Tab-separated table of C-alpha atoms and ligand atoms in Angstrom:
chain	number	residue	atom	x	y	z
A	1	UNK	CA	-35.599	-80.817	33.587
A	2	UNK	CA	-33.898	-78.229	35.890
A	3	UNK	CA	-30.880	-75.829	33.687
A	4	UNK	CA	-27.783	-77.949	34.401
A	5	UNK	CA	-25.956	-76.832	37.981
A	6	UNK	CA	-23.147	-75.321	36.282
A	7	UNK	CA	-25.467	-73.494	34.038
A	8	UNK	CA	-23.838	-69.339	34.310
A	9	UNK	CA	-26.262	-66.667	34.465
A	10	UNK	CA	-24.683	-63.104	33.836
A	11	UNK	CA	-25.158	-59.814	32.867
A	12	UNK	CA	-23.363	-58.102	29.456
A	13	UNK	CA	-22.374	-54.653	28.526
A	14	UNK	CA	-19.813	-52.714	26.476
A	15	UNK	CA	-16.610	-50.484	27.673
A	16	UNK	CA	-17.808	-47.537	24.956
A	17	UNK	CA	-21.624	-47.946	25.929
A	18	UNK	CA	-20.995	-47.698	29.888
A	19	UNK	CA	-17.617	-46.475	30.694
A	20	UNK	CA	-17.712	-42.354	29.729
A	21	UNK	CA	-13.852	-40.962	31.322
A	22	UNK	CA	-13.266	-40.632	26.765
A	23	UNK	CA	-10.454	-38.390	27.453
A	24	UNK	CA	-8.565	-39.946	31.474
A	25	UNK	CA	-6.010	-41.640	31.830
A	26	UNK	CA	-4.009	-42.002	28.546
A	27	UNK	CA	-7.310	-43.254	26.411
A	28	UNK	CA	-7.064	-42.262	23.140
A	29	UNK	CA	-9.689	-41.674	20.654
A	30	UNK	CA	-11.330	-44.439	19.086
A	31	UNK	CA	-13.867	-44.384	15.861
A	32	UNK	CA	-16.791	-43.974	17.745
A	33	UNK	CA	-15.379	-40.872	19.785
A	34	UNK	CA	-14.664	-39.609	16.086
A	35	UNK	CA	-18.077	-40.586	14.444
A	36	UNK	CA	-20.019	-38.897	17.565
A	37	UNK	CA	-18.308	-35.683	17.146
A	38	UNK	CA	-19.586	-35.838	13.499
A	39	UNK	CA	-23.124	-33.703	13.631
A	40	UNK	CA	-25.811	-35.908	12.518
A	41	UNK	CA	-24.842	-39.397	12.984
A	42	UNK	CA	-25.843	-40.378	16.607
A	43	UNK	CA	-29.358	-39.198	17.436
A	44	UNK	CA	-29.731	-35.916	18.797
A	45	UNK	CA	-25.892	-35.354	19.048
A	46	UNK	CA	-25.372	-38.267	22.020
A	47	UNK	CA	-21.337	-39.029	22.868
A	48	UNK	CA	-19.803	-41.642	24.682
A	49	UNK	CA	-17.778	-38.546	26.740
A	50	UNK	CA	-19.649	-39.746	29.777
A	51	UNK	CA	-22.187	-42.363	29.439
A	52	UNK	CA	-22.750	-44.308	32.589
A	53	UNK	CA	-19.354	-42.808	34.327
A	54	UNK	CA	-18.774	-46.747	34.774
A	55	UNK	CA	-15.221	-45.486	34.652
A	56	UNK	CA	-15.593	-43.862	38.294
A	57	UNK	CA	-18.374	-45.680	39.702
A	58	UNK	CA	-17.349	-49.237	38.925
A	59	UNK	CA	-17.562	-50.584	42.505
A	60	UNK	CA	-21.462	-49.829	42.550
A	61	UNK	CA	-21.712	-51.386	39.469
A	62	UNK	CA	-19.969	-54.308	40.685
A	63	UNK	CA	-22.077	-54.564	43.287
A	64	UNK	CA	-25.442	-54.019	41.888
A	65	UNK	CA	-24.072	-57.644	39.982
A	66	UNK	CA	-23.700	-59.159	43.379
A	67	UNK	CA	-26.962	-57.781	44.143
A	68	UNK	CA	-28.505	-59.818	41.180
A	69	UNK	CA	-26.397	-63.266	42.529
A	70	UNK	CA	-24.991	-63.285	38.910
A	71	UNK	CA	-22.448	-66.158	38.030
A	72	UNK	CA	-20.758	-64.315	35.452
A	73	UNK	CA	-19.919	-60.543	34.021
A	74	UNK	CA	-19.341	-59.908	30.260
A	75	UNK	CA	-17.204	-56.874	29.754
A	76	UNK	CA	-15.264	-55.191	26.997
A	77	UNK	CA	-11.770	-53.639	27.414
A	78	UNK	CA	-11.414	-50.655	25.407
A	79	UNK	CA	-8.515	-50.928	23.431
A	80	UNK	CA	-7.708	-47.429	22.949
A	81	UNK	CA	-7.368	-47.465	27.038
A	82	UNK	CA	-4.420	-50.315	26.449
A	83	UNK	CA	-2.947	-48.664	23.255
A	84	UNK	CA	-4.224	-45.331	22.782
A	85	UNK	CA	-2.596	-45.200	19.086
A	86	UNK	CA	-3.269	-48.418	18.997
A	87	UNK	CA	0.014	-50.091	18.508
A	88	UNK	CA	2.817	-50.163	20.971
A	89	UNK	CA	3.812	-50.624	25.173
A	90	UNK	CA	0.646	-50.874	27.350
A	91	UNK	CA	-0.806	-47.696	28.722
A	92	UNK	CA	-0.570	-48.969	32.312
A	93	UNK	CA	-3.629	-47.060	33.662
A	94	UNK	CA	-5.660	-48.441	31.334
A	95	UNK	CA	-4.667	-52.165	32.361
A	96	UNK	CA	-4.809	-51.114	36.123
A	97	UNK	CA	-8.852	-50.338	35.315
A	98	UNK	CA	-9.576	-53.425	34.294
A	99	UNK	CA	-7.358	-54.947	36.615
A	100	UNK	CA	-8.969	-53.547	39.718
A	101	UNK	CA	-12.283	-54.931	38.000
A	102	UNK	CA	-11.569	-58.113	37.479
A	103	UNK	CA	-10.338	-57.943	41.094
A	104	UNK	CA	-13.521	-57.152	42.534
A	105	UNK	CA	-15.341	-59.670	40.531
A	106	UNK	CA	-13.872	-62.733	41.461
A	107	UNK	CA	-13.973	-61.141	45.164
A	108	UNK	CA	-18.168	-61.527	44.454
A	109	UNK	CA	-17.744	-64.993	42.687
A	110	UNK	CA	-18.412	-63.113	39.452
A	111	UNK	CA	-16.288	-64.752	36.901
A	112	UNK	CA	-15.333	-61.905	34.295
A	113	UNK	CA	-15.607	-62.699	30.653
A	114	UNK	CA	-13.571	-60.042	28.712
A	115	UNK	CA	-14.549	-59.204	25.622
A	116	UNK	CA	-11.482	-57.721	23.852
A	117	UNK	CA	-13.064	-55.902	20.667
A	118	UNK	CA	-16.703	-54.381	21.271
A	119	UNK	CA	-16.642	-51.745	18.478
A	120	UNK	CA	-14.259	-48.973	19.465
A	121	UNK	CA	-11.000	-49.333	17.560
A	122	UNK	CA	-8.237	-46.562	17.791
A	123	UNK	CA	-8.643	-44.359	15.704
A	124	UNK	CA	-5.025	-43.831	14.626
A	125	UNK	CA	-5.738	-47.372	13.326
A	126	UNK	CA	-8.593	-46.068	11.146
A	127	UNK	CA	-6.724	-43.841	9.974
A	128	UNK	CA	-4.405	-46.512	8.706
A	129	UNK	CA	-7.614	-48.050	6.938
A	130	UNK	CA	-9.282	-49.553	9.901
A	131	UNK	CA	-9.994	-53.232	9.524
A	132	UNK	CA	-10.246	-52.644	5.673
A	133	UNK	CA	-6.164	-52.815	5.827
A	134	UNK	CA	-5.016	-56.377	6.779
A	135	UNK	CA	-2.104	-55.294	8.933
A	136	UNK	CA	-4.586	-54.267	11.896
A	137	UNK	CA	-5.574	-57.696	12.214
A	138	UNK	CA	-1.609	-58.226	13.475
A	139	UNK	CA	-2.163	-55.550	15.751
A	140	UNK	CA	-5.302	-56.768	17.298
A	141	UNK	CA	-3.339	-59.684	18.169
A	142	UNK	CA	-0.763	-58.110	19.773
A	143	UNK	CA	-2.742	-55.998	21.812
A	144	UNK	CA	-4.827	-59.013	22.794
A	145	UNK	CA	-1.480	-60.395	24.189
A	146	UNK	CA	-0.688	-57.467	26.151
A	147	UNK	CA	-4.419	-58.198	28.183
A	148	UNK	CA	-3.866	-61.205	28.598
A	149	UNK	CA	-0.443	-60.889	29.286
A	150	UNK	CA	-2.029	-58.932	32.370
A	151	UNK	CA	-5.180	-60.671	33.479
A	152	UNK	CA	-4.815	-64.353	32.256
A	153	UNK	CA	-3.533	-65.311	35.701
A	154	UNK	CA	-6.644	-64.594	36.994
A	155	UNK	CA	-8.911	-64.486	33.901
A	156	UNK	CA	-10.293	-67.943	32.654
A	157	UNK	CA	-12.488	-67.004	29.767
A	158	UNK	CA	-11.575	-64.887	26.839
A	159	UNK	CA	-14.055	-63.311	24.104
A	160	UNK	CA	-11.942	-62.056	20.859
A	161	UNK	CA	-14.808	-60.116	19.198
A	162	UNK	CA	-18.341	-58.689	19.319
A	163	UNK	CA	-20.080	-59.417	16.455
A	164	UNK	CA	-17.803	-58.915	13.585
A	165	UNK	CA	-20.768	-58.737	11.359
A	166	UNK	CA	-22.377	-55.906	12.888
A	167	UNK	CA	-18.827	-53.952	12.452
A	168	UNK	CA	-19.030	-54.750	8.616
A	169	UNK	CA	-22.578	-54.225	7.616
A	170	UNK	CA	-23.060	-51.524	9.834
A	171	UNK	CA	-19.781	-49.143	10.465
A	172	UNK	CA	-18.198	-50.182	6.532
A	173	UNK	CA	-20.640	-51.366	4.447
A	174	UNK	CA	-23.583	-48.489	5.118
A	175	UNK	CA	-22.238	-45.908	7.392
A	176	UNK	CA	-25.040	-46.436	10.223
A	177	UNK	CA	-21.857	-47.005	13.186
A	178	UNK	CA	-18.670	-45.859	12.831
A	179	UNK	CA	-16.491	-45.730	11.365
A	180	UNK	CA	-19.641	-44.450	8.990
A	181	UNK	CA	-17.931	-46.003	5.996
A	182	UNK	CA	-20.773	-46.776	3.226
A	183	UNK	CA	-18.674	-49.256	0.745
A	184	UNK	CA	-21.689	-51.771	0.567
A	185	UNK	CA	-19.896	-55.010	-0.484
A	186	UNK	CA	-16.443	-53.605	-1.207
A	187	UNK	CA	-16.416	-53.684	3.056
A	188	UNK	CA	-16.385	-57.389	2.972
A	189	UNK	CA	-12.208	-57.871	3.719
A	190	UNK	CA	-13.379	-56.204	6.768
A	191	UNK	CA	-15.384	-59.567	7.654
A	192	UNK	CA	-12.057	-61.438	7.061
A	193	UNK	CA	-9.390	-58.636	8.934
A	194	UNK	CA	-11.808	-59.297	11.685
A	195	UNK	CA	-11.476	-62.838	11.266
A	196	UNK	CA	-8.076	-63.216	10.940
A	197	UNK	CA	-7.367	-60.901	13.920
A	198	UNK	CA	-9.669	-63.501	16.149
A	199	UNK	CA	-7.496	-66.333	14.989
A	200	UNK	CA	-4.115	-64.758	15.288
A	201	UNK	CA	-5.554	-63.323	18.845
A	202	UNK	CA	-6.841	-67.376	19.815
A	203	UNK	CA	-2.731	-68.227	19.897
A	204	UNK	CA	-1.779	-65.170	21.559
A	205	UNK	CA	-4.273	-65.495	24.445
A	206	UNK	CA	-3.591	-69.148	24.491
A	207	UNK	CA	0.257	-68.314	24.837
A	208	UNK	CA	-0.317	-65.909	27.506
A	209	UNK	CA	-2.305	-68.613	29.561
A	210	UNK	CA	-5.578	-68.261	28.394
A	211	UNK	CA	-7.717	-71.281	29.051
A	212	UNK	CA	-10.983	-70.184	27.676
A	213	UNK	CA	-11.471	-68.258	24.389
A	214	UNK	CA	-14.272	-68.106	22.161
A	215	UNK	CA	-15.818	-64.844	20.016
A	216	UNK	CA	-19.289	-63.744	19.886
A	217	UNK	CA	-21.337	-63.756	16.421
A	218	UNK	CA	-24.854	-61.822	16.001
A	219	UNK	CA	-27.282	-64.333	14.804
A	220	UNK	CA	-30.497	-63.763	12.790
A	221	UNK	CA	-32.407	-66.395	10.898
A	222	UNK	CA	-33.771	-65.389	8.050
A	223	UNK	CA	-36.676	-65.627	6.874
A	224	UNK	CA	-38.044	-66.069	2.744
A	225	UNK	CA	-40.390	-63.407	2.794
A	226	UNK	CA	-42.863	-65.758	0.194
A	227	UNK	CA	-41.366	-69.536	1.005
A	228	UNK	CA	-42.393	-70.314	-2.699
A	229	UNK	CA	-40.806	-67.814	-4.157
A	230	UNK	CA	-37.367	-69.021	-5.402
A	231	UNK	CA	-35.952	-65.690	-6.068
A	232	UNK	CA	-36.846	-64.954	-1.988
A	233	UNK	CA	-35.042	-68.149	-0.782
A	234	UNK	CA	-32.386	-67.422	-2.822
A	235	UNK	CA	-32.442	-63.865	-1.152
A	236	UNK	CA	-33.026	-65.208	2.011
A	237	UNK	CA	-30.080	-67.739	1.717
A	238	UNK	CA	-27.526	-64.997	0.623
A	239	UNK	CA	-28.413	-62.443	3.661
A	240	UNK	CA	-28.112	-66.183	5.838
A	241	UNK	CA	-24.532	-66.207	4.796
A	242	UNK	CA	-23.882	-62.523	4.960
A	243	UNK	CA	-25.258	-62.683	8.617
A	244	UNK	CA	-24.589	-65.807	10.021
A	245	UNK	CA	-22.639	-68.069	8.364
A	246	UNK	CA	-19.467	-66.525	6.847
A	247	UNK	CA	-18.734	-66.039	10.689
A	248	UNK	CA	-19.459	-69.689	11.784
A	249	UNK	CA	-18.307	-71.798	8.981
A	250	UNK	CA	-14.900	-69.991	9.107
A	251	UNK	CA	-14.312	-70.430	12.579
A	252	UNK	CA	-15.699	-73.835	12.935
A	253	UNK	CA	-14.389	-75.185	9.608
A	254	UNK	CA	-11.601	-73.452	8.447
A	255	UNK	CA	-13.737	-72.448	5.000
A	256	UNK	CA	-16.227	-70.198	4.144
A	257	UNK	CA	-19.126	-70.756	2.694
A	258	UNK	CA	-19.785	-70.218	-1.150
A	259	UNK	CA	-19.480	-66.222	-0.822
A	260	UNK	CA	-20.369	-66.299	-4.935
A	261	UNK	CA	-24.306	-65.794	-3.663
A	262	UNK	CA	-23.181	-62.314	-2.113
A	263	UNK	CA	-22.549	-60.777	-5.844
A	264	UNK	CA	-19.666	-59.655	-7.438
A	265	UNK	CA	-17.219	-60.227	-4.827
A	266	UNK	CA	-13.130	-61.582	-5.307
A	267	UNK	CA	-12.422	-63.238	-1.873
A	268	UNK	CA	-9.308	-64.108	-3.488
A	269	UNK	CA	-8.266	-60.247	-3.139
A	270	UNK	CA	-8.197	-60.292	0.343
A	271	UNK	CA	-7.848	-64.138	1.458
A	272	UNK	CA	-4.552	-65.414	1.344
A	273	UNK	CA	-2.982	-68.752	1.656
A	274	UNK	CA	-3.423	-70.504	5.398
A	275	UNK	CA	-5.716	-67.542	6.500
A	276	UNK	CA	-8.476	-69.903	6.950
A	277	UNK	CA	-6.385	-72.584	8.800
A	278	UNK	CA	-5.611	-69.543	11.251
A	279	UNK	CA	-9.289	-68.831	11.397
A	280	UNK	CA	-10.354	-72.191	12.223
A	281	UNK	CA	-7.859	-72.362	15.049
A	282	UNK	CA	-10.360	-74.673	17.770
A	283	UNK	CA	-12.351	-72.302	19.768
A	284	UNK	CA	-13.236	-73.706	23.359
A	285	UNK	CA	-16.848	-71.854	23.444
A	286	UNK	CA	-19.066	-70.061	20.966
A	287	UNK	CA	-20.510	-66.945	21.688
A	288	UNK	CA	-23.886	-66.110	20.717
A	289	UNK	CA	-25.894	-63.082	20.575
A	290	UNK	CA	-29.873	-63.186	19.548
A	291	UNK	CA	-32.342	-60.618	19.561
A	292	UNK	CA	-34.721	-61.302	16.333
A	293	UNK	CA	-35.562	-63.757	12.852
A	294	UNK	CA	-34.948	-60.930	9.799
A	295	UNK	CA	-37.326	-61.822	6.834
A	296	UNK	CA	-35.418	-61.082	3.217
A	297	UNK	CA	-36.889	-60.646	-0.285
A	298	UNK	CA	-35.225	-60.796	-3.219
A	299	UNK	CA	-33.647	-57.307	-4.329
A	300	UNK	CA	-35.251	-54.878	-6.541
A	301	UNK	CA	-33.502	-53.917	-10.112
A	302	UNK	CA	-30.116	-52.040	-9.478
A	303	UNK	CA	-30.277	-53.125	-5.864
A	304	UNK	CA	-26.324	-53.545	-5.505
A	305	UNK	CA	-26.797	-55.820	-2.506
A	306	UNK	CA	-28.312	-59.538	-3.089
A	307	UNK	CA	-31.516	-59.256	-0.497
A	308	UNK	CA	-33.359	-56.746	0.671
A	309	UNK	CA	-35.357	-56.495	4.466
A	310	UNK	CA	-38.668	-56.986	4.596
A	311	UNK	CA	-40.913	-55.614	7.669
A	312	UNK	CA	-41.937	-58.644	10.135
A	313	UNK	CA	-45.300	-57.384	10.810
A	314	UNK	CA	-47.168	-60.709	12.634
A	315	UNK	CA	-45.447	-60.306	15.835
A	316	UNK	CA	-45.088	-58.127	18.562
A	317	UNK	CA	-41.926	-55.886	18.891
A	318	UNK	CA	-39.656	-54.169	21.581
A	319	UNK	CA	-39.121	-50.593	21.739
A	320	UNK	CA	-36.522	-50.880	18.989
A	321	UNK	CA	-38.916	-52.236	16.957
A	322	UNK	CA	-37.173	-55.454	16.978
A	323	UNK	CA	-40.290	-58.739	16.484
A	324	UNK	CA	-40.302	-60.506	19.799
A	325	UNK	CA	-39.554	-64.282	18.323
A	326	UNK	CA	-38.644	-66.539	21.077
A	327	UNK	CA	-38.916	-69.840	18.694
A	328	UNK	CA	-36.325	-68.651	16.437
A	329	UNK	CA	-33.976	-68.226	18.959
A	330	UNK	CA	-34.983	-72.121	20.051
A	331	UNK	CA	-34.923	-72.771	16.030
A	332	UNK	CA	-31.341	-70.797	15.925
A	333	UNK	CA	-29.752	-72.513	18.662
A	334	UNK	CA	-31.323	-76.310	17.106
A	335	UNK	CA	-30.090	-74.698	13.791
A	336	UNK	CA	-26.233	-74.446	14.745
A	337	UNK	CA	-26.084	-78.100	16.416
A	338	UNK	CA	-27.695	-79.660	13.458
A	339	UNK	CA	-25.523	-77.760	10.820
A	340	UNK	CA	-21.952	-78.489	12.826
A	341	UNK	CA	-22.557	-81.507	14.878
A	342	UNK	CA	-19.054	-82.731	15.428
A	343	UNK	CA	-18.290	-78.785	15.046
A	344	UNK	CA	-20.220	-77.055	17.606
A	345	UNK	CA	-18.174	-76.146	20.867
A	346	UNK	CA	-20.414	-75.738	23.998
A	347	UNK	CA	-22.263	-72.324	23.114
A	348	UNK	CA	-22.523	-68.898	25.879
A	349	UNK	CA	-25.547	-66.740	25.030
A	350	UNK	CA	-23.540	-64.111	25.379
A	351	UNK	CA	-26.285	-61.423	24.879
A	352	UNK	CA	-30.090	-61.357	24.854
A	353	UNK	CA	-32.400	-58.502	26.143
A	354	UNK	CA	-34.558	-55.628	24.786
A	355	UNK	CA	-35.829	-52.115	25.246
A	356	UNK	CA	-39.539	-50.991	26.256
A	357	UNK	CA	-39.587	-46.660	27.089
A	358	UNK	CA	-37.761	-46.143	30.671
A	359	UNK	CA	-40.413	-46.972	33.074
A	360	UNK	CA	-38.897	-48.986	35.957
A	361	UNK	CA	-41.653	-51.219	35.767
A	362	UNK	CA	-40.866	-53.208	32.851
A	363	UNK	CA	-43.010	-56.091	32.780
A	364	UNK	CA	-42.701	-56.291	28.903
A	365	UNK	CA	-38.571	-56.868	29.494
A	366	UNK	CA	-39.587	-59.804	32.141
A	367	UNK	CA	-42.253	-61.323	29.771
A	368	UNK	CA	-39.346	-60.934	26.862
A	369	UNK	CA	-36.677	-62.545	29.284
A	370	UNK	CA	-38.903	-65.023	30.305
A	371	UNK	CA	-39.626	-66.497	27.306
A	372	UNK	CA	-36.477	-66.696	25.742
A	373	UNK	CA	-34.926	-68.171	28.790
A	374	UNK	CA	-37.205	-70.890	28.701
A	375	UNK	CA	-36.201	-70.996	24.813
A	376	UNK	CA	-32.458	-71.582	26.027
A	377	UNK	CA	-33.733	-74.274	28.249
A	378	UNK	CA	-36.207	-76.200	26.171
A	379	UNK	CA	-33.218	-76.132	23.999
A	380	UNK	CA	-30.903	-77.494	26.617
A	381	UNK	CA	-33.449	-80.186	27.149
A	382	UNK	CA	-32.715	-81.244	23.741
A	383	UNK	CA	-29.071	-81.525	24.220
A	384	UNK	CA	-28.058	-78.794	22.583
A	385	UNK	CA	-24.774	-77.662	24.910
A	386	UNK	CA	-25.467	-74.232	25.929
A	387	UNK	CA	-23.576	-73.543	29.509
A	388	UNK	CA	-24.574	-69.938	29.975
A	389	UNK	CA	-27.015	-66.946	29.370
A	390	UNK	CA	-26.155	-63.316	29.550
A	391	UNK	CA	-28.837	-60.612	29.970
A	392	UNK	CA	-27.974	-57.281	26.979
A	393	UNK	CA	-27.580	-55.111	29.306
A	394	UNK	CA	-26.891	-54.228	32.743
A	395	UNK	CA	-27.362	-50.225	32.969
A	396	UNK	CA	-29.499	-48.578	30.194
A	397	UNK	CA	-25.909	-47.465	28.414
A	398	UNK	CA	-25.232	-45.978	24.983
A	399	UNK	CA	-26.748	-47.628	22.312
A	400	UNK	CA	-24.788	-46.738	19.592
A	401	UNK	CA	-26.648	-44.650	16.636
A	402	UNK	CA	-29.908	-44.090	18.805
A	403	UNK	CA	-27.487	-42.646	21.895
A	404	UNK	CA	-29.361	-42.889	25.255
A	405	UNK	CA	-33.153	-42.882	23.680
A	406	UNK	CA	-33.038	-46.747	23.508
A	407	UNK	CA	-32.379	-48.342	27.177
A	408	UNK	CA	-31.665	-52.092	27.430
A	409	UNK	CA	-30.518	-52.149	31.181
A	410	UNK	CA	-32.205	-54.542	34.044
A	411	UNK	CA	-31.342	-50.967	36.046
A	412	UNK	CA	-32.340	-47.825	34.827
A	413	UNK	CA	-29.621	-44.492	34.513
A	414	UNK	CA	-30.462	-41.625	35.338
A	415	UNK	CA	-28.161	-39.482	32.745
A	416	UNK	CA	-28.637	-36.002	34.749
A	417	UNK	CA	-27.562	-37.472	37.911
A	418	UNK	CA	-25.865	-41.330	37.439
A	419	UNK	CA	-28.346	-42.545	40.110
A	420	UNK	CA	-29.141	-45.850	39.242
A	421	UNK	CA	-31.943	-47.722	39.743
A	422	UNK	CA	-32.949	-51.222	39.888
A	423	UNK	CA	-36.440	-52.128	37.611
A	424	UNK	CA	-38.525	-54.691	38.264
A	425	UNK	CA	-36.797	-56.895	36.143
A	426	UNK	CA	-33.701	-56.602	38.321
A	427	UNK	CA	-35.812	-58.100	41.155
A	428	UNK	CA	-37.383	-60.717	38.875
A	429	UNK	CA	-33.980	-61.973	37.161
A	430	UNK	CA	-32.584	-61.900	40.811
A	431	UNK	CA	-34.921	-64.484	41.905
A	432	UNK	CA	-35.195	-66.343	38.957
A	433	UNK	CA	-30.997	-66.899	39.482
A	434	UNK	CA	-31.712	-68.087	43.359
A	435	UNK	CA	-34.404	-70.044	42.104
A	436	UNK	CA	-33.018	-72.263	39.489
A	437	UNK	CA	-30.246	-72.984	41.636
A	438	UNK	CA	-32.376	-73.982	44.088
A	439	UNK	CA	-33.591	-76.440	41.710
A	440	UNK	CA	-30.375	-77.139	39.935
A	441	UNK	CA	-28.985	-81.384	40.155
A	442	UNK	CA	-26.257	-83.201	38.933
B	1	BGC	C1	-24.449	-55.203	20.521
B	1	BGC	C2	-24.675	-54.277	21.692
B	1	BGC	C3	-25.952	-53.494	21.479
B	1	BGC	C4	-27.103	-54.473	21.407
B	1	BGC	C5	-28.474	-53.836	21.234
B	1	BGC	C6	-25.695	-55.917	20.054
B	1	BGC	O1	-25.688	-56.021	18.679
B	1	BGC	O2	-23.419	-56.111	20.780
B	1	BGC	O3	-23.564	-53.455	21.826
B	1	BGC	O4	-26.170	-52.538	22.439
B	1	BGC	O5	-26.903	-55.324	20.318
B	1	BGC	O6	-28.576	-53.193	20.008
């Protein structure tokens, strides 16, 4: 069976990881200007201060899509361009940006799927406590009106967040992203600020016109390191809810899961009456991100988290490291239809790619590509509703702690000079586009 005909192939990437211009037109800081300034925490001292200069060199950029015959962009708007203190009127420059993109995209054909939260809050919202204080969740909703309030005439599909998990575990709970915060489970009321903000921004954007509006969850199975050990599948089911569920359950369901199996935890501290109702607000699209299966073990004595990660060592890996498991992204994707059958909304893989050293001739990213693309359609051939694919990433960008070592893009960036380049994988996901439209029916 061909992918269906409206089936959208695009390309994904990030406003911190691509867009450099930190300090024009009214942007102010957000954490992750703050946390690279902070000797020691991004590899070998990397900043966002320039990046790709997407900032200034958007139309190439825009056209290098067209060049691929891409269906579909997904973008993040950097919120400290809208609200530099993050609350407040609209910094009109920073609109006009993303206006002027959006412009040019649907000029291609390219239909632009904002993201609105991609990791770089305002700082002077840190400050205030970041998404540990419940009152920024009020404020990401009114700053995802004022977007909308701009672009929804023209802007059909709406992302609220990036992978509110990553934001938790990683930037509050062990200090790996910014803002560098290491409160190991005393960072979960993050997880629900986050959530709340997605379902107070779901009736903002919807009041402003928005049509379209899902968020984007990172998804890992997980994997009992010894299946007949109970204390590992109890492990394994714990880091299961920590990763993947707490983030679907709420938004599908309106309840979370039994968050008793993360430890000592008090949801009843931070959840109040009707948040979940809020949270479960109907989502037209899920948004799901999949790189690699995590195998868990159960934790050691005085571990003060309930699993621990355990090396996958049977597979191959991408330059990250990362084990290259194309089935569980098929057994991910079978996973969430059987769990919420009269649940599931149709489902955007919003992200999927991988890094192999910076040769242009990246046969390893086409062989990775290829096989999880065929993942996504054996399980479309199973009926599981998935109506688009979005290649992680499409410049080699910023990748967060490991700066510019680690390069994801289809084209390759060179830093000295911003000459970009396409790699063989541009050429190969061009032609696999043209060619499954050429086959596409009904
Ligand atoms: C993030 C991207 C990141 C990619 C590769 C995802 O978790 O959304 O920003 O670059 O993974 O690590």
């Amino acid at each position: 069976m061909p992918f269906p005909a409206r089936f959208r192939w695009g390309v994904a990437t990030a406003a911190y990881q691509i867009e450099g211009a930190a300090a024009e037109d009214g942007r102010g800081d957000s954490v992750w200007d703050v946390f690279c300034r902070e000797p020691g925490r991004v590899r070998d001292g990397h900043t966002g201060d320039v990046a790709c200069d997407h900032y200034h060199r958007w139309p190439e950029d825009v056209a290098l899509m067209a060049g691929l015959g891409v269906d579909a962009y997904r973008f993040s708007i950097a919120w400290p361009r809208v609200q530099p203190d993050g609350r407040g009127a609209a910094e009109p420059r920073g609109l006009d940006f993303y206006d002027r993109l959006v412009d040019a995209l649907l000029e291609r054909g390219i239909t632009p799927f904002p993201t609105l939260f991609h990791w770089d809050l305002p700082q002077a919202l840190e400050d205030r406590g970041g998404w540990m204080n419940r009152e920024v969740a009020h404020r990401f909703a009114e700053y995802a009106a004022l977007v909308a309030g701009r672009l929804a005439d023209r802007v059909e599909h709406w992302i609220t967040l990036n992978e509110p998990v990553v934001v938790t575990a990683f930037g509050y709970a062990l200090g790996i992203h910014a803002p560098g915060r290491t409160l190991l489970l005393d960072a979960m009321p993050t997880a629900h600020h986050q959530l709340l903000g997605h379902g107070l921004a779901v009736t903002a954007l919807r009041e402003q016109g928005a049509r379209q509006v899902g968020l984007t969850n990172h998804y890992s199975p997980a994997w009992a390191a010894d299946e007949t050990s109970e204390a590992d599948r109890r492990a394994a089911a714990a880091f299961d809810v920590f990763m993947n569920r707490l983030y679907t359950e709420s938004v599908l369901r309106g309840r979370y899961p039994d968050l008793s199996v993360l430890g000592d935890l008090d949801p009843a501290s931070f959840v109040r009456d009707g948040d979940l109702a809020v949270i479960g607000a109907p989502v037209d699209f899920l948004g799901v991100n999949y790189y690699n299966p995590t195998r868990v073990k159960a934790p050691g004595p005085g571990d003060p988290l309930p699993f621990e990660i355990a090396p996958i060592e049977e597979y191959p890996t991408t330059g990250m490291g990362w084990p290259i498991v194309p089935d569980a992204f098929l057994g991910l994707l079978r996973t969430l239809r059987e769990t919420y059958p009269d649940a599931l909304p149709p489902i955007y893989v919003t992200e999927n790619g991988c890094t192999f050293g910076d040769s242009i001739h990246d046969e390893e990213r086409i062989d990775f590509l290829a096989r999880h693309i065929d993942a996504v359609h054996r399980a479309v051939d199973e009926g599981v509703d998935v109506r688009g694919y979005f290649v992680w990433s499409l410049l080699d960008n910023f990748e967060w702690a490991e700066g510019y070592h680690a390069r994801f893009g289809l084209v390759h960036v060179d830093y000295d000079t911003q000459r970009r380049t396409p790699k063989d994988s541009y050429a190969w996901y061009r032609d696999h586009i043209a060619r499954s439209r050429g086959q596409v029916t009904g």
